Amino acid sequence: MPRGVPNAKRDESALRYTSFHVPLAPNPKHVGSTYIKSDSQTLWARNAARAHRSRNVLDDTGAATPSENRRGAKVIVIHPGSRYLRIGRASDVHPLVVPNVVARKQTGSVNPPKYVKGISRPREDRKRSTPSTSAPSGDEYAVTIASDDLFDAKVAAITVSLRDRMRFYKLRVTTNAAGVATTFNEQFKPEIIPEANDPYSVDWITVSDELILVGDDALRLACPEELGYAVRWPFYGGNFNTRDYPSFQLVLSDIEAIFRESLKRKEIEPSSYKEYSIVLVIPDYYDRLYVETLARMLLIDMGFKQICVQQESLAATYGAGISNACVVDMGAVKTSIACVDDGLVIADTRMVLSMGGNDITEFLYVLLEKIGFPYRDIDLARSYDWQVMEDLKARLCTLAEGDVALNLYDFSVRKPGKSTEKYGLRAYDEIILAPMCLFEPRVIEFEHKRAGMRFLTRAPDMGEEMVEQSADKFSERYTQAMMISTQHLFPVIPPPITLDQVRPVATAVQTPATTEGQSLAVTPQPAASGTATSPATPAGEEVLPKPNGAQEAKDEDVEMNDATAEKDDVDEKTEKKDAQMKDEKLQEKSEDSVEKDKGKEPEKPVEIIDVDELDSKTSIVTTAAHPPPPLPVPVAFGAFNIDVSFEASKLPLDVAIFNSARAAGGDEKIRKYLQAVLVVGGTAHVPGMAHALESRLQAIATPLVPNMEKVQIIPPPKDVDPRILAWKGAAVLGKMDGVADLWVTSADWEVFGMRALKERCFYL
């Protein structure tokens, strides 16, 4: 700038090229107006006052019927799920449960349904063979792999965990049980039951001219593709099912059809929609497009009076009558975890696991196929065959080790146009290995499950962006619990390295086995690219024996118990505390080794329930002897090209619950939430689920959390089905007086859009 020319003052008004005179800001002391100075002047208050006046006019003109006077009679609670829709009035005792499926008439030809495999499959030559479970040493609890099939190796890994628990509980193992079961199943011939003698016979639909069939009617179609119907499930894992639908509008059309048909069964006609309010239950880790689309459909397209949105975990705590809990919602496709603190879902504790009841059903099918499942012509893509496996899962599966025995079961197969066939089945540990896939998810193919899914994006709302000024998009997509679960995948960029900060890598790769034979870790399946550069590779990793005797470290064999222990390494603790922790761990290890030499059982059963617990103790002692690792330097997470939410969805259930509690805060918070774990959802019906979670969580938390008391699983209230607990909680909210401050009307939605839900429901 030339000398002598004064610095040009920055134009803050953005009116440089106009002659408009910008007036000065008024002095607040001289302003006498009270405009927008109180809550009563907001649009929310004016709309509420207008609604109150109209309600008073209605009361003066006509008397209400007794049913309308009942609290919650004009409130409809909707809880959509991947398999079932639960809908009903808030005043109802139980909701109407409708299969969340639609059969729509097609003009052209319909392709036969295809089943998306979410569980690993054995090789073609190994489908009907059984792995050997007898060891040369004569140890009945030892497990050896009879082939080089990767599926057999994965199943053997789960079997090792089961046998270690059976060893602790002193339960005997039936030798050659798989061979006995296979011989019986392959020779069994079904019994034909006439239709007149079958009390559960299905009235199949062979001819239909209806354009849309919903729920049970869609599942009763004899052959949908021959009748010209496309059968689809519009919801999948807390979001829209975009894999099976060619367009997004078709998904919304089917959802609206399910809602209207279900309300018709509750004797609620479309002409009276404007009199009803809606309480919509949404997932904890929700998609904003999902919530916005459903809200617009209910308010604008269907014309309901007003809407309130509630998260599943908070609704479950309402239904259970507690204010603080770690809620585990185990559904058909996903398992969601979140901690609730005094009526508020802690956002950083939310996690979603891509596994649920459907994976147990499919894994049970694969395991039964290995032992010669007598029903040969089974296809999981057919609705009636899937129902056969669902019935077997409900009656057979258990997580109680004492129920493992070579028992005889029976089941019936009902096909359209054929008589009912009754089969007999013998099974051994397949009934407990199937639900154990939640704790050993190595058999689940997560990439296959999300193949074909299209991720929808909402159009940006410029007004919303201007108001929010939300620059940190990363924190909106990923929670702290997810970051804790995947931190071992991110490379740490250290400050200038010194000799004191060098951490040996050899001790963090492998530790000696502590049981007879080779033990296998409870592991997730992180990406291969992340583990190669991760300084936080868990130390409790053990590898599967190869047929040629070599051992290679697998990416999926990452011990997550030490991933939880990693937080203790990176926390800024004093050297005195580190030395005390080291002494305590060394003392515990020495006591355990002495008890093992004496052949006695330790006093605390949780210490040796899982074989990996001993490995994790060894690794903790090893890493404690070295200086703490260098603190990570903040780096843009997008540069690592790692899908955090997807990688975090691969965790075992017990590890994910512990990481969710860790994200809530310090040790006190962990103890608080692990002593109040509320398990809801259909998969919570598996017998022994509460004890299985308690023992595994205790094994993780005891060595990592000081003064950790007993982990407690809170049962649902008496005579309340855990599958409808979230719906019951939302119905409780719909009948409370405080819900009046949470309603969003169609007028509010027209003015504010998604911001209306954000201002009324502060957690959105």
mmCIF file of N, CA, C and O in Angstrom, residues 7-55:
data_model
loop_
_atom_site.group_PDB
_atom_site.id
_atom_site.type_symbol
_atom_site.label_atom_id
_atom_site.label_comp_id
_atom_site.label_asym_id
_atom_site.label_seq_id
_atom_site.Cartn_x
_atom_site.Cartn_y
_atom_site.Cartn_z
ATOM 1 N N ASN A 7 -5.060 3.014 6.175
ATOM 2 C CA ASN A 7 -5.587 1.654 6.004
ATOM 3 C C ASN A 7 -7.104 1.704 5.845
ATOM 4 O O ASN A 7 -7.805 2.347 6.625
ATOM 5 N N ALA A 8 -7.563 1.011 4.816
ATOM 6 C CA ALA A 8 -9.006 0.976 4.577
ATOM 7 C C ALA A 8 -9.677 0.119 5.643
ATOM 8 O O ALA A 8 -9.238 -0.997 5.921
ATOM 9 N N LYS A 9 -10.697 0.659 6.244
ATOM 10 C CA LYS A 9 -11.406 -0.084 7.264
ATOM 11 C C LYS A 9 -12.216 -1.212 6.626
ATOM 12 O O LYS A 9 -12.848 -1.025 5.587
ATOM 13 N N ARG A 10 -12.158 -2.390 7.256
ATOM 14 C CA ARG A 10 -12.868 -3.546 6.713
ATOM 15 C C ARG A 10 -14.366 -3.291 6.733
ATOM 16 O O ARG A 10 -14.920 -2.842 7.740
ATOM 17 N N ASP A 11 -15.014 -3.598 5.587
ATOM 18 C CA ASP A 11 -16.445 -3.366 5.464
ATOM 19 C C ASP A 11 -17.186 -4.554 6.061
ATOM 20 O O ASP A 11 -17.230 -5.641 5.478
ATOM 21 N N GLU A 12 -17.726 -4.393 7.272
ATOM 22 C CA GLU A 12 -18.427 -5.470 7.948
ATOM 23 C C GLU A 12 -19.875 -5.588 7.508
ATOM 24 O O GLU A 12 -20.529 -6.583 7.784
ATOM 25 N N SER A 13 -20.394 -4.562 6.858
ATOM 26 C CA SER A 13 -21.816 -4.563 6.513
ATOM 27 C C SER A 13 -22.111 -5.219 5.183
ATOM 28 O O SER A 13 -23.273 -5.448 4.850
ATOM 29 N N ALA A 14 -21.078 -5.520 4.389
ATOM 30 C CA ALA A 14 -21.251 -6.141 3.067
ATOM 31 C C ALA A 14 -22.107 -5.281 2.143
ATOM 32 O O ALA A 14 -22.772 -5.791 1.260
ATOM 33 N N LEU A 15 -22.108 -3.964 2.378
ATOM 34 C CA LEU A 15 -22.882 -3.042 1.532
ATOM 35 C C LEU A 15 -21.943 -2.007 0.904
ATOM 36 O O LEU A 15 -22.246 -0.820 0.845
ATOM 37 N N ARG A 16 -20.800 -2.464 0.450
ATOM 38 C CA ARG A 16 -19.777 -1.533 -0.035
ATOM 39 C C ARG A 16 -20.241 -0.800 -1.281
ATOM 40 O O ARG A 16 -19.924 0.376 -1.472
ATOM 41 N N TYR A 17 -20.985 -1.495 -2.143
ATOM 42 C CA TYR A 17 -21.339 -0.906 -3.437
ATOM 43 C C TYR A 17 -22.759 -0.358 -3.446
ATOM 44 O O TYR A 17 -23.413 -0.309 -4.474
ATOM 45 N N THR A 18 -23.258 0.034 -2.299
ATOM 46 C CA THR A 18 -24.576 0.657 -2.233
ATOM 47 C C THR A 18 -24.444 1.986 -1.500
ATOM 48 O O THR A 18 -23.460 2.245 -0.801
ATOM 49 N N SER A 19 -25.461 2.815 -1.691
ATOM 50 C CA SER A 19 -25.500 4.105 -0.993
ATOM 51 C C SER A 19 -26.385 4.057 0.243
ATOM 52 O O SER A 19 -26.699 5.104 0.802
ATOM 53 N N PHE A 20 -26.776 2.848 0.619
ATOM 54 C CA PHE A 20 -27.655 2.716 1.778
ATOM 55 C C PHE A 20 -26.860 3.021 3.043
ATOM 56 O O PHE A 20 -25.761 2.514 3.250
ATOM 57 N N HIS A 21 -27.441 3.842 3.885
ATOM 58 C CA HIS A 21 -26.791 4.218 5.132
ATOM 59 C C HIS A 21 -27.162 3.206 6.208
ATOM 60 O O HIS A 21 -28.344 3.019 6.520
ATOM 61 N N VAL A 22 -26.159 2.551 6.742
ATOM 62 C CA VAL A 22 -26.403 1.548 7.777
ATOM 63 C C VAL A 22 -26.530 2.260 9.113
ATOM 64 O O VAL A 22 -25.580 2.901 9.579
ATOM 65 N N PRO A 23 -27.684 2.148 9.767
ATOM 66 C CA PRO A 23 -27.842 2.836 11.057
ATOM 67 C C PRO A 23 -27.030 2.139 12.142
ATOM 68 O O PRO A 23 -26.720 0.951 12.054
ATOM 69 N N LEU A 24 -26.725 2.890 13.173
ATOM 70 C CA LEU A 24 -25.989 2.332 14.295
ATOM 71 C C LEU A 24 -26.884 1.401 15.109
ATOM 72 O O LEU A 24 -28.110 1.512 15.091
ATOM 73 N N ALA A 25 -26.228 0.500 15.809
ATOM 74 C CA ALA A 25 -26.984 -0.418 16.668
ATOM 75 C C ALA A 25 -27.643 0.370 17.790
ATOM 76 O O ALA A 25 -27.034 1.271 18.365
ATOM 77 N N PRO A 26 -28.887 0.072 18.137
ATOM 78 C CA PRO A 26 -29.576 0.827 19.196
ATOM 79 C C PRO A 26 -28.962 0.537 20.556
ATOM 80 O O PRO A 26 -28.434 -0.550 20.807
ATOM 81 N N ASN A 27 -29.055 1.488 21.398
ATOM 82 C CA ASN A 27 -28.572 1.333 22.765
ATOM 83 C C ASN A 27 -29.576 0.493 23.552
ATOM 84 O O ASN A 27 -30.748 0.859 23.648
ATOM 85 N N PRO A 28 -29.132 -0.596 24.120
ATOM 86 C CA PRO A 28 -30.097 -1.454 24.850
ATOM 87 C C PRO A 28 -30.764 -0.740 26.019
ATOM 88 O O PRO A 28 -31.867 -1.120 26.417
ATOM 89 N N LYS A 29 -30.102 0.258 26.570
ATOM 90 C CA LYS A 29 -30.705 0.948 27.708
ATOM 91 C C LYS A 29 -31.925 1.766 27.306
ATOM 92 O O LYS A 29 -32.763 2.081 28.144
ATOM 93 N N HIS A 30 -31.986 2.161 26.023
ATOM 94 C CA HIS A 30 -33.062 3.030 25.582
ATOM 95 C C HIS A 30 -34.205 2.257 24.953
ATOM 96 O O HIS A 30 -35.199 2.859 24.548
ATOM 97 N N VAL A 31 -34.060 0.941 24.799
ATOM 98 C CA VAL A 31 -35.092 0.149 24.141
ATOM 99 C C VAL A 31 -36.158 -0.232 25.162
ATOM 100 O O VAL A 31 -35.846 -0.821 26.197
ATOM 101 N N GLY A 32 -37.373 0.094 24.864
ATOM 102 C CA GLY A 32 -38.458 -0.213 25.790
ATOM 103 C C GLY A 32 -39.325 -1.364 25.343
ATOM 104 O O GLY A 32 -40.297 -1.701 26.013
ATOM 105 N N SER A 33 -39.043 -1.972 24.184
ATOM 106 C CA SER A 33 -39.875 -3.051 23.669
ATOM 107 C C SER A 33 -39.600 -4.340 24.430
ATOM 108 O O SER A 33 -38.490 -4.590 24.905
ATOM 109 N N THR A 34 -40.639 -5.163 24.530
ATOM 110 C CA THR A 34 -40.506 -6.487 25.163
ATOM 111 C C THR A 34 -40.709 -7.607 24.151
ATOM 112 O O THR A 34 -41.053 -8.728 24.508
ATOM 113 N N TYR A 35 -40.482 -7.310 22.874
ATOM 114 C CA TYR A 35 -40.715 -8.301 21.820
ATOM 115 C C TYR A 35 -39.714 -9.454 21.961
ATOM 116 O O TYR A 35 -38.499 -9.247 22.049
ATOM 117 N N ILE A 36 -40.230 -10.683 21.967
ATOM 118 C CA ILE A 36 -39.422 -11.912 22.076
ATOM 119 C C ILE A 36 -38.526 -11.836 23.317
ATOM 120 O O ILE A 36 -37.360 -12.203 23.307
ATOM 121 N N LYS A 37 -39.046 -11.277 24.376
ATOM 122 C CA LYS A 37 -38.285 -11.243 25.622
ATOM 123 C C LYS A 37 -38.718 -12.342 26.592
ATOM 124 O O LYS A 37 -38.066 -12.540 27.605
ATOM 125 N N SER A 38 -39.807 -13.063 26.302
ATOM 126 C CA SER A 38 -40.278 -14.115 27.190
ATOM 127 C C SER A 38 -40.689 -15.320 26.349
ATOM 128 O O SER A 38 -40.942 -15.206 25.138
ATOM 129 N N ASP A 39 -40.763 -16.470 27.004
ATOM 130 C CA ASP A 39 -41.118 -17.702 26.300
ATOM 131 C C ASP A 39 -42.549 -17.677 25.792
ATOM 132 O O ASP A 39 -42.881 -18.376 24.831
ATOM 133 N N SER A 40 -43.389 -16.881 26.409
ATOM 134 C CA SER A 40 -44.788 -16.845 25.981
ATOM 135 C C SER A 40 -44.965 -16.197 24.619
ATOM 136 O O SER A 40 -46.048 -16.286 24.031
ATOM 137 N N GLN A 41 -43.922 -15.516 24.099
ATOM 138 C CA GLN A 41 -44.031 -14.837 22.816
ATOM 139 C C GLN A 41 -43.473 -15.671 21.667
ATOM 140 O O GLN A 41 -43.490 -15.220 20.525
ATOM 141 N N THR A 42 -42.980 -16.864 21.944
ATOM 142 C CA THR A 42 -42.434 -17.696 20.878
ATOM 143 C C THR A 42 -43.561 -18.352 20.101
ATOM 144 O O THR A 42 -44.719 -18.401 20.541
ATOM 145 N N LEU A 43 -43.209 -18.860 18.938
ATOM 146 C CA LEU A 43 -44.201 -19.517 18.101
ATOM 147 C C LEU A 43 -44.739 -20.767 18.776
ATOM 148 O O LEU A 43 -45.920 -21.102 18.637
ATOM 149 N N TRP A 44 -43.874 -21.470 19.537
ATOM 150 C CA TRP A 44 -44.334 -22.670 20.236
ATOM 151 C C TRP A 44 -45.454 -22.324 21.227
ATOM 152 O O TRP A 44 -46.472 -23.014 21.285
ATOM 153 N N ALA A 45 -45.246 -21.239 21.986
ATOM 154 C CA ALA A 45 -46.238 -20.869 22.993
ATOM 155 C C ALA A 45 -47.532 -20.408 22.335
ATOM 156 O O ALA A 45 -48.633 -20.709 22.818
ATOM 157 N N ARG A 46 -47.432 -19.676 21.236
ATOM 158 C CA ARG A 46 -48.649 -19.208 20.567
ATOM 159 C C ARG A 46 -49.443 -20.373 20.000
ATOM 160 O O ARG A 46 -50.673 -20.408 20.091
ATOM 161 N N ASN A 47 -48.735 -21.353 19.404
ATOM 162 C CA ASN A 47 -49.445 -22.527 18.875
ATOM 163 C C ASN A 47 -50.086 -23.337 20.002
ATOM 164 O O ASN A 47 -51.202 -23.854 19.857
ATOM 165 N N ALA A 48 -49.375 -23.475 21.121
ATOM 166 C CA ALA A 48 -49.938 -24.218 22.247
ATOM 167 C C ALA A 48 -51.167 -23.511 22.813
ATOM 168 O O ALA A 48 -52.165 -24.157 23.153
ATOM 169 N N ALA A 49 -51.118 -22.184 22.910
ATOM 170 C CA ALA A 49 -52.277 -21.441 23.410
ATOM 171 C C ALA A 49 -53.454 -21.557 22.454
ATOM 172 O O ALA A 49 -54.612 -21.692 22.878
ATOM 173 N N ARG A 50 -53.164 -21.537 21.151
ATOM 174 C CA ARG A 50 -54.240 -21.680 20.171
ATOM 175 C C ARG A 50 -54.881 -23.062 20.273
ATOM 176 O O ARG A 50 -56.107 -23.210 20.206
ATOM 177 N N ALA A 51 -54.056 -24.093 20.459
ATOM 178 C CA ALA A 51 -54.609 -25.442 20.599
ATOM 179 C C ALA A 51 -55.419 -25.573 21.881
ATOM 180 O O ALA A 51 -56.458 -26.256 21.913
ATOM 181 N N HIS A 52 -54.968 -24.908 22.937
ATOM 182 C CA HIS A 52 -55.709 -24.971 24.201
ATOM 183 C C HIS A 52 -57.077 -24.297 24.065
ATOM 184 O O HIS A 52 -58.077 -24.795 24.586
ATOM 185 N N ARG A 53 -57.138 -23.183 23.358
ATOM 186 C CA ARG A 53 -58.417 -22.502 23.167
ATOM 187 C C ARG A 53 -59.370 -23.357 22.340
ATOM 188 O O ARG A 53 -60.559 -23.454 22.643
ATOM 189 N N SER A 54 -58.854 -23.992 21.305
ATOM 190 C CA SER A 54 -59.718 -24.840 20.484
ATOM 191 C C SER A 54 -60.207 -26.051 21.271
ATOM 192 O O SER A 54 -61.342 -26.515 21.072
ATOM 193 N N ARG A 55 -59.384 -26.566 22.189
ATOM 194 C CA ARG A 55 -59.798 -27.695 23.014
ATOM 195 C C ARG A 55 -60.917 -27.278 23.978
ATOM 196 O O ARG A 55 -61.859 -28.030 24.227
#
